Coordinates of N, CA and C in Angstrom, one line a residue:
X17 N 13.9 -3.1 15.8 CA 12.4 -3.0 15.8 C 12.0 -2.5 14.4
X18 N 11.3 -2.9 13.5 CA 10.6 -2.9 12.7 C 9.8 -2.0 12.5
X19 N 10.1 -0.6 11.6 CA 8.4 0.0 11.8 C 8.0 0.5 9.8
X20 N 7.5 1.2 10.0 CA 6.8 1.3 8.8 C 6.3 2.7 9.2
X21 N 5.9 3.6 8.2 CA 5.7 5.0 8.6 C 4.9 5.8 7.0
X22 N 3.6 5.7 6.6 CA 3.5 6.1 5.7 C 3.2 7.6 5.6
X23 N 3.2 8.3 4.6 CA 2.6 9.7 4.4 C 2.2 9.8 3.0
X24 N 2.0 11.0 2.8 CA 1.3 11.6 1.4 C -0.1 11.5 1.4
X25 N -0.7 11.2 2.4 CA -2.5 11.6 2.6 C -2.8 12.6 2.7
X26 N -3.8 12.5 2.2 CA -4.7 14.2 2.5 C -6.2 14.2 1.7
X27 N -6.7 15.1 1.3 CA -7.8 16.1 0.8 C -7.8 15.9 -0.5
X28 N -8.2 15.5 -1.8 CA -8.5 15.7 -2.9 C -9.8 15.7 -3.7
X29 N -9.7 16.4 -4.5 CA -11.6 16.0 -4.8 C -11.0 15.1 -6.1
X30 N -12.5 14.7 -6.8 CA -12.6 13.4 -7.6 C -11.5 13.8 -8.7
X31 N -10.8 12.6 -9.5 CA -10.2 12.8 -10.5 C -8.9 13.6 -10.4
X32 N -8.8 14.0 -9.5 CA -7.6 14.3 -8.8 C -5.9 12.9 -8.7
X33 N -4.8 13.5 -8.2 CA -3.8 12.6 -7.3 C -3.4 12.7 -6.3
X34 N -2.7 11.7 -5.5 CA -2.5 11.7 -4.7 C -0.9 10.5 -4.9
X35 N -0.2 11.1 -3.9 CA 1.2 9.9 -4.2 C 1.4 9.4 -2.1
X36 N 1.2 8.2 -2.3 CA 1.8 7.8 -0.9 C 3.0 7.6 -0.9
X37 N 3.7 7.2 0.5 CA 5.3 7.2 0.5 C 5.0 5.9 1.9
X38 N 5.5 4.8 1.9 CA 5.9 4.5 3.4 C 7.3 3.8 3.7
X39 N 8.2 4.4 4.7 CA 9.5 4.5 4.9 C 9.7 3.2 5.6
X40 N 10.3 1.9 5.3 CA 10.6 0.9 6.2 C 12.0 1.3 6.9
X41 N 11.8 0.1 8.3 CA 13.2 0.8 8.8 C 13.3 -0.6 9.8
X42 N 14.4 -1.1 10.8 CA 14.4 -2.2 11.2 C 15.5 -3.2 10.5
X43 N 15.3 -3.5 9.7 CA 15.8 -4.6 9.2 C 16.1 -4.7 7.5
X44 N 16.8 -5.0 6.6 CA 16.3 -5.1 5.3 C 15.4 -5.7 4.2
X45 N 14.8 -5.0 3.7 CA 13.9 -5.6 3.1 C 13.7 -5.7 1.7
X46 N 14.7 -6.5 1.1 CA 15.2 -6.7 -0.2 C 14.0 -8.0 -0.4
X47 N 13.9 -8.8 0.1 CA 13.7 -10.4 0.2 C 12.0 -10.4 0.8
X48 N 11.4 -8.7 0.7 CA 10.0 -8.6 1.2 C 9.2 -8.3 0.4
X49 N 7.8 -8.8 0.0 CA 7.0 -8.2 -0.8 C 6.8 -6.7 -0.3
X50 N 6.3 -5.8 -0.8 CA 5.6 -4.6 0.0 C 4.0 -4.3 -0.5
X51 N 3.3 -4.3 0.2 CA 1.8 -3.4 -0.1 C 1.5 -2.9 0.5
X52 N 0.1 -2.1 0.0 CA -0.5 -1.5 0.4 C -2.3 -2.0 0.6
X53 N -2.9 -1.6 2.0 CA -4.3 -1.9 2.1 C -4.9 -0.8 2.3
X54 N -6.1 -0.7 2.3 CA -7.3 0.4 2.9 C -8.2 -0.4 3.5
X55 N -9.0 0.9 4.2 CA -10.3 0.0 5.0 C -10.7 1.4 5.1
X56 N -12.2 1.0 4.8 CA -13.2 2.4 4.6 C -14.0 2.3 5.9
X57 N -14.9 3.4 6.4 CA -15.4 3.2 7.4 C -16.7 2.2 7.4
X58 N -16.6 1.2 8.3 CA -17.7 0.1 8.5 C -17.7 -0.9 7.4
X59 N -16.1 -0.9 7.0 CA -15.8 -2.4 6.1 C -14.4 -3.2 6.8
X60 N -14.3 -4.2 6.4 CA -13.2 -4.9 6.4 C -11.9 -4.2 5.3
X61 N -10.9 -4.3 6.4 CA -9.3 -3.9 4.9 C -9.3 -4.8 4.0
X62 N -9.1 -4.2 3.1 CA -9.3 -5.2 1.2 C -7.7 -4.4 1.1
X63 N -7.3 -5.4 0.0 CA -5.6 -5.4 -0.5 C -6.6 -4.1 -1.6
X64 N -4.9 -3.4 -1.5 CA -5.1 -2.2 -3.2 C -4.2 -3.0 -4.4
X65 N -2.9 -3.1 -3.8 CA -1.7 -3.6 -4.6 C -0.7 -3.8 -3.8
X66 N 0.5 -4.8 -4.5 CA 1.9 -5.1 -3.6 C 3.0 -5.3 -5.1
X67 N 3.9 -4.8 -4.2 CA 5.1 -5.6 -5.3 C 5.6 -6.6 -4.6
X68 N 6.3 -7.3 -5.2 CA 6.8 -8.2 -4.9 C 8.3 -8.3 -4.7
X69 N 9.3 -9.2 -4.0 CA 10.8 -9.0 -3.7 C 11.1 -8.9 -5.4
X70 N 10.8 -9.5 -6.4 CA 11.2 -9.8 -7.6 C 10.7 -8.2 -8.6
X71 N 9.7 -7.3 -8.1 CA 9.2 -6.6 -8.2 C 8.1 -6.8 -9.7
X72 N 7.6 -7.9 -9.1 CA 6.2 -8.1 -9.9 C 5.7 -7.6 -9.3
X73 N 4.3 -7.3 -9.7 CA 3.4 -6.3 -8.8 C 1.6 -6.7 -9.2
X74 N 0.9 -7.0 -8.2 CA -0.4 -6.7 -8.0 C -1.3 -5.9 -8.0
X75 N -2.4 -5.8 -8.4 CA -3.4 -5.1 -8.1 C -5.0 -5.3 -7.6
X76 N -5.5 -4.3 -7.1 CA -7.0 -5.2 -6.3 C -8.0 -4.7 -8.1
X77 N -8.6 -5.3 -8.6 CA -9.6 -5.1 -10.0 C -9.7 -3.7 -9.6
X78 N -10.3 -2.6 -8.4 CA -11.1 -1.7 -8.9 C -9.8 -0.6 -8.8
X79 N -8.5 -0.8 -8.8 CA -7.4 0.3 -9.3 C -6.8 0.1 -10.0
X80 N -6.7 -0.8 -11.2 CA -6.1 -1.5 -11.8 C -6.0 0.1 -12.7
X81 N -5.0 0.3 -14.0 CA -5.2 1.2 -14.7 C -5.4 2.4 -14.1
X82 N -5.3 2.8 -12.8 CA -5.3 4.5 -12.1 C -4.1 4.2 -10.9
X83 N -3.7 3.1 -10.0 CA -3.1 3.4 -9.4 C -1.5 2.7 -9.7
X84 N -0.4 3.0 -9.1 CA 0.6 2.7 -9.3 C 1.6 2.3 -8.4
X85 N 2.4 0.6 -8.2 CA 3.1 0.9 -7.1 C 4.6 0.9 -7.3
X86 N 5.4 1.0 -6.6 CA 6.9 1.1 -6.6 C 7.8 1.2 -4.9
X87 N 8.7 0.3 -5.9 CA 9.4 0.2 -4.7 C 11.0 0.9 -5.1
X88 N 11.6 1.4 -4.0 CA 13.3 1.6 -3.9 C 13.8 0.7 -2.9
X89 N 14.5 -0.1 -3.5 CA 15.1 -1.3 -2.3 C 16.1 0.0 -1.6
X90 N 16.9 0.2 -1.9 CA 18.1 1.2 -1.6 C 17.4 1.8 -0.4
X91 N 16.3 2.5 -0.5 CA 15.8 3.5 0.7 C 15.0 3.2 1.7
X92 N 14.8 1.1 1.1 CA 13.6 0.7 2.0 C 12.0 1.4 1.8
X93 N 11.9 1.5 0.8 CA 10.5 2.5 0.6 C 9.7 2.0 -0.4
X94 N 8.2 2.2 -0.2 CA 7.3 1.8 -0.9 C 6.9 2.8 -1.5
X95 N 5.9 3.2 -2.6 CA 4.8 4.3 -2.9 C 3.8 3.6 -4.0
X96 N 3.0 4.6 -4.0 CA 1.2 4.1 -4.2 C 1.3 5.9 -5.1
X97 N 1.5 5.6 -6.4 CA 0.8 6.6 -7.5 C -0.7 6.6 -7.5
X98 N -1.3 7.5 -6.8 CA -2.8 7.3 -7.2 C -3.5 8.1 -8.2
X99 N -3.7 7.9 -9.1 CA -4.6 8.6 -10.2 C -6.2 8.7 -10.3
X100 N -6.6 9.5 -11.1 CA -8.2 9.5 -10.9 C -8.7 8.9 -10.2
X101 N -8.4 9.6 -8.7 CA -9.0 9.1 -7.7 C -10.5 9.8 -7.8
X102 N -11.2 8.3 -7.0 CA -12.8 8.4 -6.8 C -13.4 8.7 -5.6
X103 N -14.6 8.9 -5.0 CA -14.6 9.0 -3.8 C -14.8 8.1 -3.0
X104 N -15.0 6.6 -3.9 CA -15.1 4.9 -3.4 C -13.5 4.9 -3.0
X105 N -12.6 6.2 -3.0 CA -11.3 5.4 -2.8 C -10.4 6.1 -1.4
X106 N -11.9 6.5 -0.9 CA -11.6 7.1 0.6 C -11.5 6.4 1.5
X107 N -10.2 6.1 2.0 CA -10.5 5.1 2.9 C -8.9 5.5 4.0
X108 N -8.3 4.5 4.8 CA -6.9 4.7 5.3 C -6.4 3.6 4.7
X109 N -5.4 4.6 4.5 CA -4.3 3.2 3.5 C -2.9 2.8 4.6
X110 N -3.2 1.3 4.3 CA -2.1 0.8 5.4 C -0.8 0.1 4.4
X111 N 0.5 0.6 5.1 CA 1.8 0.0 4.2 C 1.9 -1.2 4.6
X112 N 2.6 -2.2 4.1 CA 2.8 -3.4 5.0 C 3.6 -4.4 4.2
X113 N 4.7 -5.0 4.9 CA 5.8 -5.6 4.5 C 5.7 -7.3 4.8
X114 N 5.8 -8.2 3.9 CA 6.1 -9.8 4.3 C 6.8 -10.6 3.0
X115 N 6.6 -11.8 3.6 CA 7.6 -13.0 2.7 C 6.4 -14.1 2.6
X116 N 5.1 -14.1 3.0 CA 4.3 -15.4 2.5 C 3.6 -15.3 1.1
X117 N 4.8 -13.9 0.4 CA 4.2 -14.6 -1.0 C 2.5 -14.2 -1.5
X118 N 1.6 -13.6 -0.9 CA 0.3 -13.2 -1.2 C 0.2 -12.1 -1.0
X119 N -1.3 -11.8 -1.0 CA -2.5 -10.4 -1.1 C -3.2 -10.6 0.0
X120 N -3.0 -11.4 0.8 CA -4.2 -11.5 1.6 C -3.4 -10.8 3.2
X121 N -4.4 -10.4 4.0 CA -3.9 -10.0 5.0 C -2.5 -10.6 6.3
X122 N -3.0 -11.7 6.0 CA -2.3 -12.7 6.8 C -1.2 -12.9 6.2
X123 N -0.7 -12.8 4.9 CA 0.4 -12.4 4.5 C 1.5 -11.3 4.6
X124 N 1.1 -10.9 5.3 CA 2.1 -9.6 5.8 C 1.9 -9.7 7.0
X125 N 3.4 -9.5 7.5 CA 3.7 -9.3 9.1 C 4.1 -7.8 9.4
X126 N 4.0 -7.1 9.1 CA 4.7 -6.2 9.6 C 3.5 -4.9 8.9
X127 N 2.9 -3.7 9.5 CA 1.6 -3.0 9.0 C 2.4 -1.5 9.8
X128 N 2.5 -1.1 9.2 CA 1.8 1.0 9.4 C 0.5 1.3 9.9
X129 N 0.8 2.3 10.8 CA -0.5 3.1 11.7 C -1.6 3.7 10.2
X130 N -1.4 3.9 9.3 CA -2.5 4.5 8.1 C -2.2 5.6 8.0
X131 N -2.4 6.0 6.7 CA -2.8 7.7 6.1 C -3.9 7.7 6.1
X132 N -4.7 8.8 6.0 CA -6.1 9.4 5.4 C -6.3 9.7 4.2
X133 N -7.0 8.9 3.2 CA -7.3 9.6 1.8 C -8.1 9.9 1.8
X134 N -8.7 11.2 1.4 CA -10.5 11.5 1.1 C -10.2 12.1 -0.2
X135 N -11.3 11.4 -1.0 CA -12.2 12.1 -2.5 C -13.1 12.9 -1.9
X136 N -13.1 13.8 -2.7 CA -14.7 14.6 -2.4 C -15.0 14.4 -3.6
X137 N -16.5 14.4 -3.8 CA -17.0 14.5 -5.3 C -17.3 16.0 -5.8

């Protein structure tokens, strides 16, 4: 069974960091993109960033230059460097693992329950 398990949320005020972690387990996932989404309250989840199996990597325009992703195939694990974080960047961040190759939601099969990020200003 498949799961996904992120952490490193919490409390920060503006301009602050924060580093996510989410732990895959199930199966290996050498041959998986990995990202990460948010979804703020009373919006739809928007992509942040993903790597890729080849470990190219994406980003959504408004973290480009503040956040950071990385993968360890070895451990099965993703993480999300976040820097000068804002308070537009409060939201739950979801891990999530697939093979269709995109950013879009439907491209990943496999999702994490969310962390909590809050900015305060």
């Amino acid at each position: 069974q498949v799961q996904l398990v992120e952490s490193g949320g919490g409390y920060v005020q503006a301009g602050g960091s924060l580093r996510l972690s989410c732990a895959a387990s199930g199966r290996a996932f050498s041959t998986y993109d990995m990202g990460w989404f948010r979804q703020a309250p009373g919006t739809e989840r928007e992509f942040v960033a993903a790597i890729k199996w080849n470990r190219n990597t994406d980003y959504a325009d408004s973290v480009k230059g503040r956040f950071t992703i990385s993968r360890d195939a070895a451990k099965n694990t993703v993480s999300l460097q976040m820097n000068s974080l804002k308070p537009e960047d409060t939201a739950v961040y979801y891990c999530a693992v697939g093979r269709k190759r995109g950013i879009r939601e439907p491209d990943y099969d496999y999702w994490g329950r969310g962390t909590q990020v809050t900015v305060s200003s």
